[in-house]
Amino acid sequence: MIEVLMEKGNAYRAADGSVYFKLESFPGYGGLSRIKERELKATVFAADADHKDSVSDFALWKAYKPEEDGAVQWPGPRGAAAGRPGWHIECSAMSKSLLGDTIDLHTGGVDLLFPHHENEIAQSECCNGVRFSHHWYHSEHLLVNGTTMSKSKGNYYTLRDLMEKGYSPMAVRYALLAGHPRKQLNFTLESLHAAESAIETLSSIGVVIGDPANQIAGPENSTRFDGVFSALHDDLNLPAALGSLFTAGHKLMGAVGGKPTKADADAFARILYALGIIPLTPAQLAGAGSDDAPSHVQTLAEKRWVARAAKDWATADALRKELAAAGWTMLDGKDGYKLEPLKK
């Protein structure tokens, strides 16, 4: 890709053997982030400016520097020195190799909008001669307990950390879904408790309206959840979509909203599928409510039920011991299980 850009006049070799993209060769630069030329000159990274034709040009290939690169180096593009690729061109090269010259959707955090994604567009479109991505979507940063996440602050969580605390991956997914992608989300352990409760409620709604005994005859298409789809079409407004989903679901379960139809149940299931929310089964719901077992106990029980179904007896026995250590016993049934506190 670098050699093509050099041949087309979009890139040049500097005196030190590095290769830079000539920004003035791509008039559309800044169209995604809407950065103006005056702002661009004040913002660009000016390192190695002595080797550039313009301070705004960015590196495609960095000449080898022993004090910085150690043993990391490869033969350079034709006419360039040995060294390493710039991080912008790495992304464009991987995308071209694996996905083709044009992709449908490119996502990322807001911090990558400029300059990284602008540079990807410039080098990819100049090299390939076609549009790089049809759609772009950028999400805001995640906050944890009101501040940025870092190990030094003690608020750094991995999915494994949260699972070890007894939270299910589905609860983590729901907690992250509950925020608007364009607004900072404050993630807390309390939000996971709320997520677990929300999943149980949605699961209960699905069980009730999905039961043929509770359904009445009606049209083949449902309009009950139009508000959910309208919110999703409005820049993925997930908080509004989830709010509308609960409102419509509760109405269908009560006398005010009328009885559900099969189309209502199908629409509800499609929405959960689109959001990636896997509802609890009736057996899981029964287990989740056993004597108000805490969430981490419910998670252990569910893991054991899965292990038991897979005939992984060693794991099932180990999880039973963990349940006992937490003060609970698990009673297995044909179609589900029940949790009971151990008698002291």
mmCIF file of C-alpha atoms in Angstrom:
data_model
loop_
_atom_site.group_PDB
_atom_site.id
_atom_site.type_symbol
_atom_site.label_atom_id
_atom_site.label_comp_id
_atom_site.label_asym_id
_atom_site.label_seq_id
_atom_site.Cartn_x
_atom_site.Cartn_y
_atom_site.Cartn_z
ATOM 1 C CA MET A 1 0.000 0.000 0.000
ATOM 2 C CA ILE A 2 2.847 2.393 0.807
ATOM 3 C CA GLU A 3 4.507 1.713 -2.534
ATOM 4 C CA VAL A 4 1.225 2.363 -4.373
ATOM 5 C CA LEU A 5 0.786 5.640 -2.515
ATOM 6 C CA MET A 6 4.341 6.660 -3.447
ATOM 7 C CA GLU A 7 3.730 5.786 -7.101
ATOM 8 C CA LYS A 8 0.523 7.838 -7.145
ATOM 9 C CA GLY A 9 2.226 10.859 -5.593
ATOM 10 C CA ASN A 10 0.324 10.659 -2.305
ATOM 11 C CA ALA A 11 3.441 9.753 -0.309
ATOM 12 C CA TYR A 12 7.138 10.604 -0.378
ATOM 13 C CA ARG A 13 10.395 9.312 1.069
ATOM 14 C CA ALA A 14 12.046 11.654 3.553
ATOM 15 C CA ALA A 15 15.766 12.238 3.975
ATOM 16 C CA ASP A 16 15.996 9.805 6.890
ATOM 17 C CA GLY A 17 14.394 6.967 4.905
ATOM 18 C CA SER A 18 10.917 7.318 6.445
ATOM 19 C CA VAL A 19 7.829 7.599 4.256
ATOM 20 C CA TYR A 20 5.147 10.242 4.867
ATOM 21 C CA PHE A 21 1.643 10.731 3.489
ATOM 22 C CA LYS A 22 1.277 14.051 1.703
ATOM 23 C CA LEU A 23 -1.849 15.498 3.291
ATOM 24 C CA GLU A 24 -2.391 18.146 0.633
ATOM 25 C CA SER A 25 -2.848 15.351 -1.925
ATOM 26 C CA PHE A 26 -6.188 14.384 -0.344
ATOM 27 C CA PRO A 27 -8.614 17.362 -0.412
ATOM 28 C CA GLY A 28 -11.272 15.448 1.557
ATOM 29 C CA TYR A 29 -9.143 15.188 4.678
ATOM 30 C CA GLY A 30 -11.048 16.200 7.810
ATOM 31 C CA GLY A 31 -14.485 15.430 6.386
ATOM 32 C CA LEU A 32 -15.285 12.818 9.016
ATOM 33 C CA SER A 33 -14.238 14.788 12.109
ATOM 34 C CA ARG A 34 -15.147 18.131 10.465
ATOM 35 C CA ILE A 35 -11.834 19.551 11.583
ATOM 36 C CA LYS A 36 -11.004 22.810 9.856
ATOM 37 C CA GLU A 37 -7.678 23.575 8.206
ATOM 38 C CA ARG A 38 -6.759 26.162 10.851
ATOM 39 C CA GLU A 39 -7.508 23.695 13.655
ATOM 40 C CA LEU A 40 -5.622 20.971 11.804
ATOM 41 C CA LYS A 41 -2.396 22.975 11.712
ATOM 42 C CA ALA A 42 -2.642 23.625 15.439
ATOM 43 C CA THR A 43 -3.458 20.028 16.317
ATOM 44 C CA VAL A 44 -1.213 17.791 14.231
ATOM 45 C CA PHE A 45 1.610 15.826 15.780
ATOM 46 C CA ALA A 46 4.795 17.686 14.835
ATOM 47 C CA ALA A 47 7.453 15.085 15.790
ATOM 48 C CA ASP A 48 10.082 14.557 13.076
ATOM 49 C CA ALA A 49 8.890 17.791 11.468
ATOM 50 C CA ASP A 50 12.408 18.359 10.110
ATOM 51 C CA HIS A 51 11.974 15.372 7.788
ATOM 52 C CA LYS A 52 8.510 16.319 6.501
ATOM 53 C CA ASP A 53 7.504 18.493 3.589
ATOM 54 C CA SER A 54 4.637 19.773 5.768
ATOM 55 C CA VAL A 55 4.077 19.598 9.512
ATOM 56 C CA SER A 56 0.644 18.058 8.900
ATOM 57 C CA ASP A 57 1.951 15.052 6.933
ATOM 58 C CA PHE A 58 1.803 11.765 8.834
ATOM 59 C CA ALA A 59 4.110 8.747 8.839
ATOM 60 C CA LEU A 60 3.398 5.649 6.790
ATOM 61 C CA TRP A 61 6.806 4.105 7.458
ATOM 62 C CA LYS A 62 9.195 4.993 10.268
ATOM 63 C CA ALA A 63 12.924 4.585 9.649
ATOM 64 C CA TYR A 64 14.688 2.391 12.189
ATOM 65 C CA LYS A 65 15.936 4.093 15.353
ATOM 66 C CA PRO A 66 17.984 1.769 17.588
ATOM 67 C CA GLU A 67 17.314 3.798 20.740
ATOM 68 C CA GLU A 68 13.537 3.530 20.222
ATOM 69 C CA ASP A 69 12.981 0.311 18.290
ATOM 70 C CA GLY A 70 15.517 -2.100 19.761
ATOM 71 C CA ALA A 71 15.409 -5.274 17.654
ATOM 72 C CA VAL A 72 12.113 -4.387 15.940
ATOM 73 C CA GLN A 73 12.662 -3.682 12.249
ATOM 74 C CA TRP A 74 11.751 -4.990 8.798
ATOM 75 C CA PRO A 75 12.930 -4.219 5.255
ATOM 76 C CA GLY A 76 11.222 -1.046 4.106
ATOM 77 C CA PRO A 77 9.060 -0.351 1.038
ATOM 78 C CA ARG A 78 10.932 0.196 -2.210
ATOM 79 C CA GLY A 79 13.420 3.032 -1.761
ATOM 80 C CA ALA A 80 12.796 3.401 1.986
ATOM 81 C CA ALA A 81 15.018 2.489 4.906
ATOM 82 C CA ALA A 82 14.511 -0.502 7.166
ATOM 83 C CA GLY A 83 12.092 0.209 9.995
ATOM 84 C CA ARG A 84 8.455 -0.345 10.908
ATOM 85 C CA PRO A 85 4.998 0.667 9.639
ATOM 86 C CA GLY A 86 3.038 3.518 11.172
ATOM 87 C CA TRP A 87 0.026 2.430 13.211
ATOM 88 C CA HIS A 88 -2.422 4.111 10.818
ATOM 89 C CA ILE A 89 -1.312 2.120 7.778
ATOM 90 C CA GLU A 90 -1.366 -1.113 9.779
ATOM 91 C CA CYS A 91 -5.143 -0.795 10.194
ATOM 92 C CA SER A 92 -5.747 0.044 6.549
ATOM 93 C CA ALA A 93 -3.582 -2.875 5.399
ATOM 94 C CA MET A 94 -5.379 -5.373 7.652
ATOM 95 C CA SER A 95 -8.780 -4.081 6.550
ATOM 96 C CA LYS A 96 -7.855 -4.293 2.852
ATOM 97 C CA SER A 97 -6.373 -7.787 3.225
ATOM 98 C CA LEU A 98 -9.188 -9.312 5.257
ATOM 99 C CA LEU A 99 -12.299 -7.291 4.339
ATOM 100 C CA GLY A 100 -11.605 -5.740 0.941
ATOM 101 C CA ASP A 101 -11.189 -2.190 -0.332
ATOM 102 C CA THR A 102 -14.563 -0.986 0.975
ATOM 103 C CA ILE A 103 -16.250 -1.984 4.241
ATOM 104 C CA ASP A 104 -19.806 -1.370 5.433
ATOM 105 C CA LEU A 105 -19.189 -0.184 8.992
ATOM 106 C CA HIS A 106 -16.197 1.119 10.928
ATOM 107 C CA THR A 107 -16.542 1.679 14.668
ATOM 108 C CA GLY A 108 -14.302 2.912 17.444
ATOM 109 C CA GLY A 109 -13.976 5.217 20.412
ATOM 110 C CA VAL A 110 -14.293 8.978 20.033
ATOM 111 C CA ASP A 111 -10.572 9.353 20.749
ATOM 112 C CA LEU A 112 -9.780 7.613 17.442
ATOM 113 C CA LEU A 113 -11.914 9.916 15.297
ATOM 114 C CA PHE A 114 -8.982 12.279 14.756
ATOM 115 C CA PRO A 115 -6.338 11.712 13.599
ATOM 116 C CA HIS A 116 -6.420 7.916 13.323
ATOM 117 C CA HIS A 117 -9.652 7.409 11.392
ATOM 118 C CA GLU A 118 -9.058 10.469 9.225
ATOM 119 C CA ASN A 119 -5.637 9.040 8.312
ATOM 120 C CA GLU A 120 -7.154 5.638 7.558
ATOM 121 C CA ILE A 121 -9.616 7.231 5.154
ATOM 122 C CA ALA A 122 -6.945 9.287 3.397
ATOM 123 C CA GLN A 123 -4.427 6.482 2.831
ATOM 124 C CA SER A 124 -7.031 3.806 2.001
ATOM 125 C CA GLU A 125 -9.015 5.881 -0.487
ATOM 126 C CA CYS A 126 -5.903 7.232 -2.197
ATOM 127 C CA CYS A 127 -4.438 3.735 -2.487
ATOM 128 C CA ASN A 128 -7.589 1.846 -3.492
ATOM 129 C CA GLY A 129 -9.397 4.549 -5.443
ATOM 130 C CA VAL A 130 -12.750 3.784 -3.783
ATOM 131 C CA ARG A 131 -14.640 4.785 -0.647
ATOM 132 C CA PHE A 132 -13.137 3.252 2.481
ATOM 133 C CA SER A 133 -16.220 2.825 4.706
ATOM 134 C CA HIS A 134 -19.899 3.474 4.056
ATOM 135 C CA HIS A 135 -20.744 4.112 7.733
ATOM 136 C CA TRP A 136 -18.911 5.245 10.863
ATOM 137 C CA TYR A 137 -19.968 4.943 14.481
ATOM 138 C CA HIS A 138 -18.031 6.289 17.460
ATOM 139 C CA SER A 139 -18.820 5.582 21.103
ATOM 140 C CA GLU A 140 -17.976 7.628 24.173
ATOM 141 C CA HIS A 141 -15.593 6.560 26.928
ATOM 142 C CA LEU A 142 -16.646 4.330 29.815
ATOM 143 C CA LEU A 143 -16.453 5.671 33.357
ATOM 144 C CA VAL A 144 -16.239 3.413 36.410
ATOM 145 C CA ASN A 145 -17.569 4.797 39.682
ATOM 146 C CA GLY A 146 -17.576 8.267 38.183
ATOM 147 C CA THR A 147 -14.000 8.335 36.897
ATOM 148 C CA THR A 148 -11.845 6.829 34.186
ATOM 149 C CA MET A 149 -10.950 3.163 34.618
ATOM 150 C CA SER A 150 -7.379 2.384 35.674
ATOM 151 C CA LYS A 151 -5.584 -0.190 37.792
ATOM 152 C CA SER A 152 -4.001 2.512 39.941
ATOM 153 C CA LYS A 153 -7.460 3.750 40.996
ATOM 154 C CA GLY A 154 -8.607 0.246 41.903
ATOM 155 C CA ASN A 155 -11.606 0.427 39.568
ATOM 156 C CA TYR A 156 -10.229 -1.701 36.743
ATOM 157 C CA TYR A 157 -12.440 -4.699 35.974
ATOM 158 C CA THR A 158 -12.087 -7.465 33.436
ATOM 159 C CA LEU A 159 -15.006 -9.717 32.534
ATOM 160 C CA ARG A 160 -13.291 -12.516 34.450
ATOM 161 C CA ASP A 161 -13.059 -10.287 37.541
ATOM 162 C CA LEU A 162 -16.793 -9.592 37.412
ATOM 163 C CA MET A 163 -17.648 -13.265 36.869
ATOM 164 C CA GLU A 164 -15.552 -14.204 39.892
ATOM 165 C CA LYS A 165 -17.591 -11.696 41.894
ATOM 166 C CA GLY A 166 -20.679 -13.688 40.873
ATOM 167 C CA TYR A 167 -22.042 -11.559 38.028
ATOM 168 C CA SER A 168 -23.093 -13.155 34.752
ATOM 169 C CA PRO A 169 -21.714 -11.998 31.401
ATOM 170 C CA MET A 170 -25.291 -11.256 30.345
ATOM 171 C CA ALA A 171 -25.653 -8.828 33.261
ATOM 172 C CA VAL A 172 -22.471 -7.053 32.167
ATOM 173 C CA ARG A 173 -23.785 -6.863 28.605
ATOM 174 C CA TYR A 174 -27.096 -5.397 29.748
ATOM 175 C CA ALA A 175 -25.404 -2.832 32.008
ATOM 176 C CA LEU A 176 -23.324 -1.616 29.065
ATOM 177 C CA LEU A 177 -26.337 -1.627 26.740
ATOM 178 C CA ALA A 178 -28.297 0.600 29.101
ATOM 179 C CA GLY A 179 -26.258 3.684 28.225
ATOM 180 C CA HIS A 180 -26.376 5.833 25.102
ATOM 181 C CA PRO A 181 -23.328 5.149 22.895
ATOM 182 C CA ARG A 182 -22.691 8.864 22.438
ATOM 183 C CA LYS A 183 -22.751 9.637 26.159
ATOM 184 C CA GLN A 184 -20.324 8.588 28.843
ATOM 185 C CA LEU A 185 -21.628 5.630 30.833
ATOM 186 C CA ASN A 186 -20.866 5.385 34.542
ATOM 187 C CA PHE A 187 -20.370 1.694 35.264
ATOM 188 C CA THR A 188 -20.818 0.535 38.871
ATOM 189 C CA LEU A 189 -21.373 -2.767 40.615
ATOM 190 C CA GLU A 190 -24.793 -1.445 41.590
ATOM 191 C CA SER A 191 -25.614 -1.163 37.895
ATOM 192 C CA LEU A 192 -24.943 -4.893 37.584
ATOM 193 C CA HIS A 193 -27.481 -5.631 40.323
ATOM 194 C CA ALA A 194 -30.004 -3.513 38.431
ATOM 195 C CA ALA A 195 -29.106 -5.336 35.211
ATOM 196 C CA GLU A 196 -29.734 -8.742 36.784
ATOM 197 C CA SER A 197 -33.128 -7.571 37.992
ATOM 198 C CA ALA A 198 -33.974 -6.169 34.549
ATOM 199 C CA ILE A 199 -33.038 -9.432 32.834
ATOM 200 C CA GLU A 200 -35.256 -11.378 35.232
ATOM 201 C CA THR A 201 -38.146 -8.994 34.523
ATOM 202 C CA LEU A 202 -37.721 -9.238 30.752
ATOM 203 C CA SER A 203 -37.489 -13.004 31.024
ATOM 204 C CA SER A 204 -40.706 -13.138 33.029
ATOM 205 C CA ILE A 205 -42.470 -10.957 30.462
ATOM 206 C CA GLY A 206 -41.292 -13.291 27.707
ATOM 207 C CA VAL A 207 -42.563 -16.355 29.534
ATOM 208 C CA VAL A 208 -46.010 -14.854 30.168
ATOM 209 C CA ILE A 209 -46.685 -13.370 26.724
ATOM 210 C CA GLY A 210 -45.062 -16.340 24.987
ATOM 211 C CA ASP A 211 -47.429 -18.837 26.608
ATOM 212 C CA PRO A 212 -50.169 -19.766 24.058
ATOM 213 C CA ALA A 213 -52.617 -20.064 26.947
ATOM 214 C CA ASN A 214 -52.256 -16.314 27.553
ATOM 215 C CA GLN A 215 -52.548 -15.279 23.903
ATOM 216 C CA ILE A 216 -55.542 -14.194 21.865
ATOM 217 C CA ALA A 217 -56.066 -14.169 18.108
ATOM 218 C CA GLY A 218 -54.819 -11.084 16.323
ATOM 219 C CA PRO A 219 -53.046 -9.671 13.262
ATOM 220 C CA GLU A 220 -49.877 -11.272 11.928
ATOM 221 C CA ASN A 221 -47.814 -8.142 12.635
ATOM 222 C CA SER A 222 -47.474 -6.452 16.014
ATOM 223 C CA THR A 223 -47.352 -2.694 16.580
ATOM 224 C CA ARG A 224 -46.927 -2.953 20.349
ATOM 225 C CA PHE A 225 -43.168 -2.412 20.189
ATOM 226 C CA ASP A 226 -42.988 0.249 17.486
ATOM 227 C CA GLY A 227 -41.625 2.656 20.082
ATOM 228 C CA VAL A 228 -38.638 0.376 20.644
ATOM 229 C CA PHE A 229 -37.733 0.305 16.962
ATOM 230 C CA SER A 230 -38.253 4.066 16.655
ATOM 231 C CA ALA A 231 -35.777 4.650 19.481
ATOM 232 C CA LEU A 232 -33.219 2.271 17.936
ATOM 233 C CA HIS A 233 -33.570 4.073 14.603
ATOM 234 C CA ASP A 234 -32.884 7.349 16.426
ATOM 235 C CA ASP A 235 -29.085 7.023 16.588
ATOM 236 C CA LEU A 236 -29.288 3.799 18.616
ATOM 237 C CA ASN A 237 -31.006 5.463 21.573
ATOM 238 C CA LEU A 238 -30.802 2.367 23.761
ATOM 239 C CA PRO A 239 -32.037 3.902 27.040
ATOM 240 C CA ALA A 240 -35.249 5.035 25.311
ATOM 241 C CA ALA A 241 -35.577 1.690 23.525
ATOM 242 C CA LEU A 242 -35.270 -0.313 26.739
ATOM 243 C CA GLY A 243 -37.718 1.997 28.507
ATOM 244 C CA SER A 244 -40.263 1.515 25.737
ATOM 245 C CA LEU A 245 -39.664 -2.251 25.799
ATOM 246 C CA PHE A 246 -40.477 -2.482 29.521
ATOM 247 C CA THR A 247 -43.534 -0.229 29.191
ATOM 248 C CA ALA A 248 -45.013 -2.251 26.341
ATOM 249 C CA GLY A 249 -44.159 -5.549 28.030
ATOM 250 C CA HIS A 250 -45.782 -4.601 31.319
ATOM 251 C CA LYS A 251 -48.935 -3.473 29.508
ATOM 252 C CA LEU A 252 -49.210 -6.831 27.798
ATOM 253 C CA MET A 253 -48.947 -8.576 31.168
ATOM 254 C CA GLY A 254 -51.643 -6.438 32.759
ATOM 255 C CA ALA A 255 -55.328 -5.848 32.223
ATOM 256 C CA VAL A 256 -54.796 -2.302 30.916
ATOM 257 C CA GLY A 257 -52.869 -3.252 27.794
ATOM 258 C CA GLY A 258 -54.954 -6.211 26.733
ATOM 259 C CA LYS A 259 -53.839 -9.776 26.135
ATOM 260 C CA PRO A 260 -50.880 -10.496 23.860
ATOM 261 C CA THR A 261 -51.004 -12.127 20.458
ATOM 262 C CA LYS A 262 -48.494 -14.520 18.949
ATOM 263 C CA ALA A 263 -47.217 -11.612 16.852
ATOM 264 C CA ASP A 264 -46.582 -9.631 20.065
ATOM 265 C CA ALA A 265 -44.572 -12.517 21.522
ATOM 266 C CA ASP A 266 -42.591 -12.899 18.290
ATOM 267 C CA ALA A 267 -41.810 -9.170 18.158
ATOM 268 C CA PHE A 268 -40.651 -9.209 21.781
ATOM 269 C CA ALA A 269 -38.352 -12.176 21.072
ATOM 270 C CA ARG A 270 -36.918 -10.466 17.979
ATOM 271 C CA ILE A 271 -36.030 -7.375 19.982
ATOM 272 C CA LEU A 272 -34.207 -9.391 22.641
ATOM 273 C CA TYR A 273 -32.366 -11.231 19.874
ATOM 274 C CA ALA A 274 -31.369 -7.957 18.192
ATOM 275 C CA LEU A 275 -30.017 -6.634 21.501
ATOM 276 C CA GLY A 276 -28.183 -9.875 22.226
ATOM 277 C CA ILE A 277 -30.147 -10.440 25.431
ATOM 278 C CA ILE A 278 -30.631 -14.136 26.151
ATOM 279 C CA PRO A 279 -33.622 -14.448 28.512
ATOM 280 C CA LEU A 280 -33.657 -16.806 31.457
ATOM 281 C CA THR A 281 -35.613 -20.014 31.039
ATOM 282 C CA PRO A 282 -38.538 -20.804 33.349
ATOM 283 C CA ALA A 283 -36.263 -23.205 35.232
ATOM 284 C CA GLN A 284 -33.616 -20.509 35.617
ATOM 285 C CA LEU A 285 -36.212 -18.028 36.779
ATOM 286 C CA ALA A 286 -37.388 -20.514 39.380
ATOM 287 C CA GLY A 287 -33.808 -20.989 40.538
ATOM 288 C CA ALA A 288 -33.099 -17.261 40.525
ATOM 289 C CA GLY A 289 -35.921 -16.608 42.944
ATOM 290 C CA SER A 290 -35.189 -19.444 45.335
ATOM 291 C CA ASP A 291 -35.431 -17.997 48.817
ATOM 292 C CA ASP A 292 -33.975 -14.718 47.589
ATOM 293 C CA ALA A 293 -30.572 -16.228 46.871
ATOM 294 C CA PRO A 294 -27.964 -13.506 46.217
ATOM 295 C CA SER A 295 -26.828 -12.971 42.642
ATOM 296 C CA HIS A 296 -23.420 -14.642 43.042
ATOM 297 C CA VAL A 297 -25.128 -17.766 44.438
ATOM 298 C CA GLN A 298 -27.557 -17.788 41.526
ATOM 299 C CA THR A 299 -24.616 -17.542 39.107
ATOM 300 C CA LEU A 300 -22.868 -20.505 40.764
ATOM 301 C CA ALA A 301 -26.072 -22.514 40.571
ATOM 302 C CA GLU A 302 -26.525 -21.742 36.894
ATOM 303 C CA LYS A 303 -22.918 -22.738 36.143
ATOM 304 C CA ARG A 304 -23.447 -26.013 37.996
ATOM 305 C CA TRP A 305 -26.702 -26.690 36.130
ATOM 306 C CA VAL A 306 -24.882 -26.194 32.808
ATOM 307 C CA ALA A 307 -22.019 -28.455 33.924
ATOM 308 C CA ARG A 308 -24.497 -31.095 35.079
ATOM 309 C CA ALA A 309 -26.309 -30.999 31.748
ATOM 310 C CA ALA A 310 -22.963 -31.495 30.005
ATOM 311 C CA LYS A 311 -22.215 -34.427 32.372
ATOM 312 C CA ASP A 312 -19.141 -32.603 33.631
ATOM 313 C CA TRP A 313 -19.481 -34.154 37.063
ATOM 314 C CA ALA A 314 -16.140 -32.921 38.404
ATOM 315 C CA THR A 315 -17.067 -29.286 37.736
ATOM 316 C CA ALA A 316 -20.601 -29.838 39.032
ATOM 317 C CA ASP A 317 -19.270 -31.276 42.297
ATOM 318 C CA ALA A 318 -16.761 -28.461 42.702
ATOM 319 C CA LEU A 319 -19.497 -25.863 42.191
ATOM 320 C CA ARG A 320 -21.751 -27.648 44.689
ATOM 321 C CA LYS A 321 -18.970 -27.284 47.263
ATOM 322 C CA GLU A 322 -18.719 -23.577 46.454
ATOM 323 C CA LEU A 323 -22.461 -23.233 46.961
ATOM 324 C CA ALA A 324 -22.199 -25.013 50.296
ATOM 325 C CA ALA A 325 -19.363 -22.715 51.342
ATOM 326 C CA ALA A 326 -21.646 -19.789 50.510
ATOM 327 C CA GLY A 327 -24.355 -21.296 52.736
ATOM 328 C CA TRP A 328 -26.667 -22.728 50.065
ATOM 329 C CA THR A 329 -27.699 -26.102 48.737
ATOM 330 C CA MET A 330 -28.997 -26.873 45.252
ATOM 331 C CA LEU A 331 -31.873 -29.293 44.773
ATOM 332 C CA ASP A 332 -31.873 -30.817 41.274
ATOM 333 C CA GLY A 333 -35.138 -31.574 39.523
ATOM 334 C CA LYS A 334 -36.082 -32.991 36.144
ATOM 335 C CA ASP A 335 -36.750 -29.606 34.549
ATOM 336 C CA GLY A 336 -34.838 -27.272 36.812
ATOM 337 C CA TYR A 337 -33.358 -26.699 40.212
ATOM 338 C CA LYS A 338 -34.121 -24.976 43.471
ATOM 339 C CA LEU A 339 -31.839 -23.191 45.892
ATOM 340 C CA GLU A 340 -32.296 -23.450 49.631
ATOM 341 C CA PRO A 341 -30.239 -21.968 52.430
ATOM 342 C CA LEU A 342 -28.348 -24.488 54.522
ATOM 343 C CA LYS A 343 -29.741 -24.931 57.982
ATOM 344 C CA LYS A 344 -27.411 -23.719 60.680
#
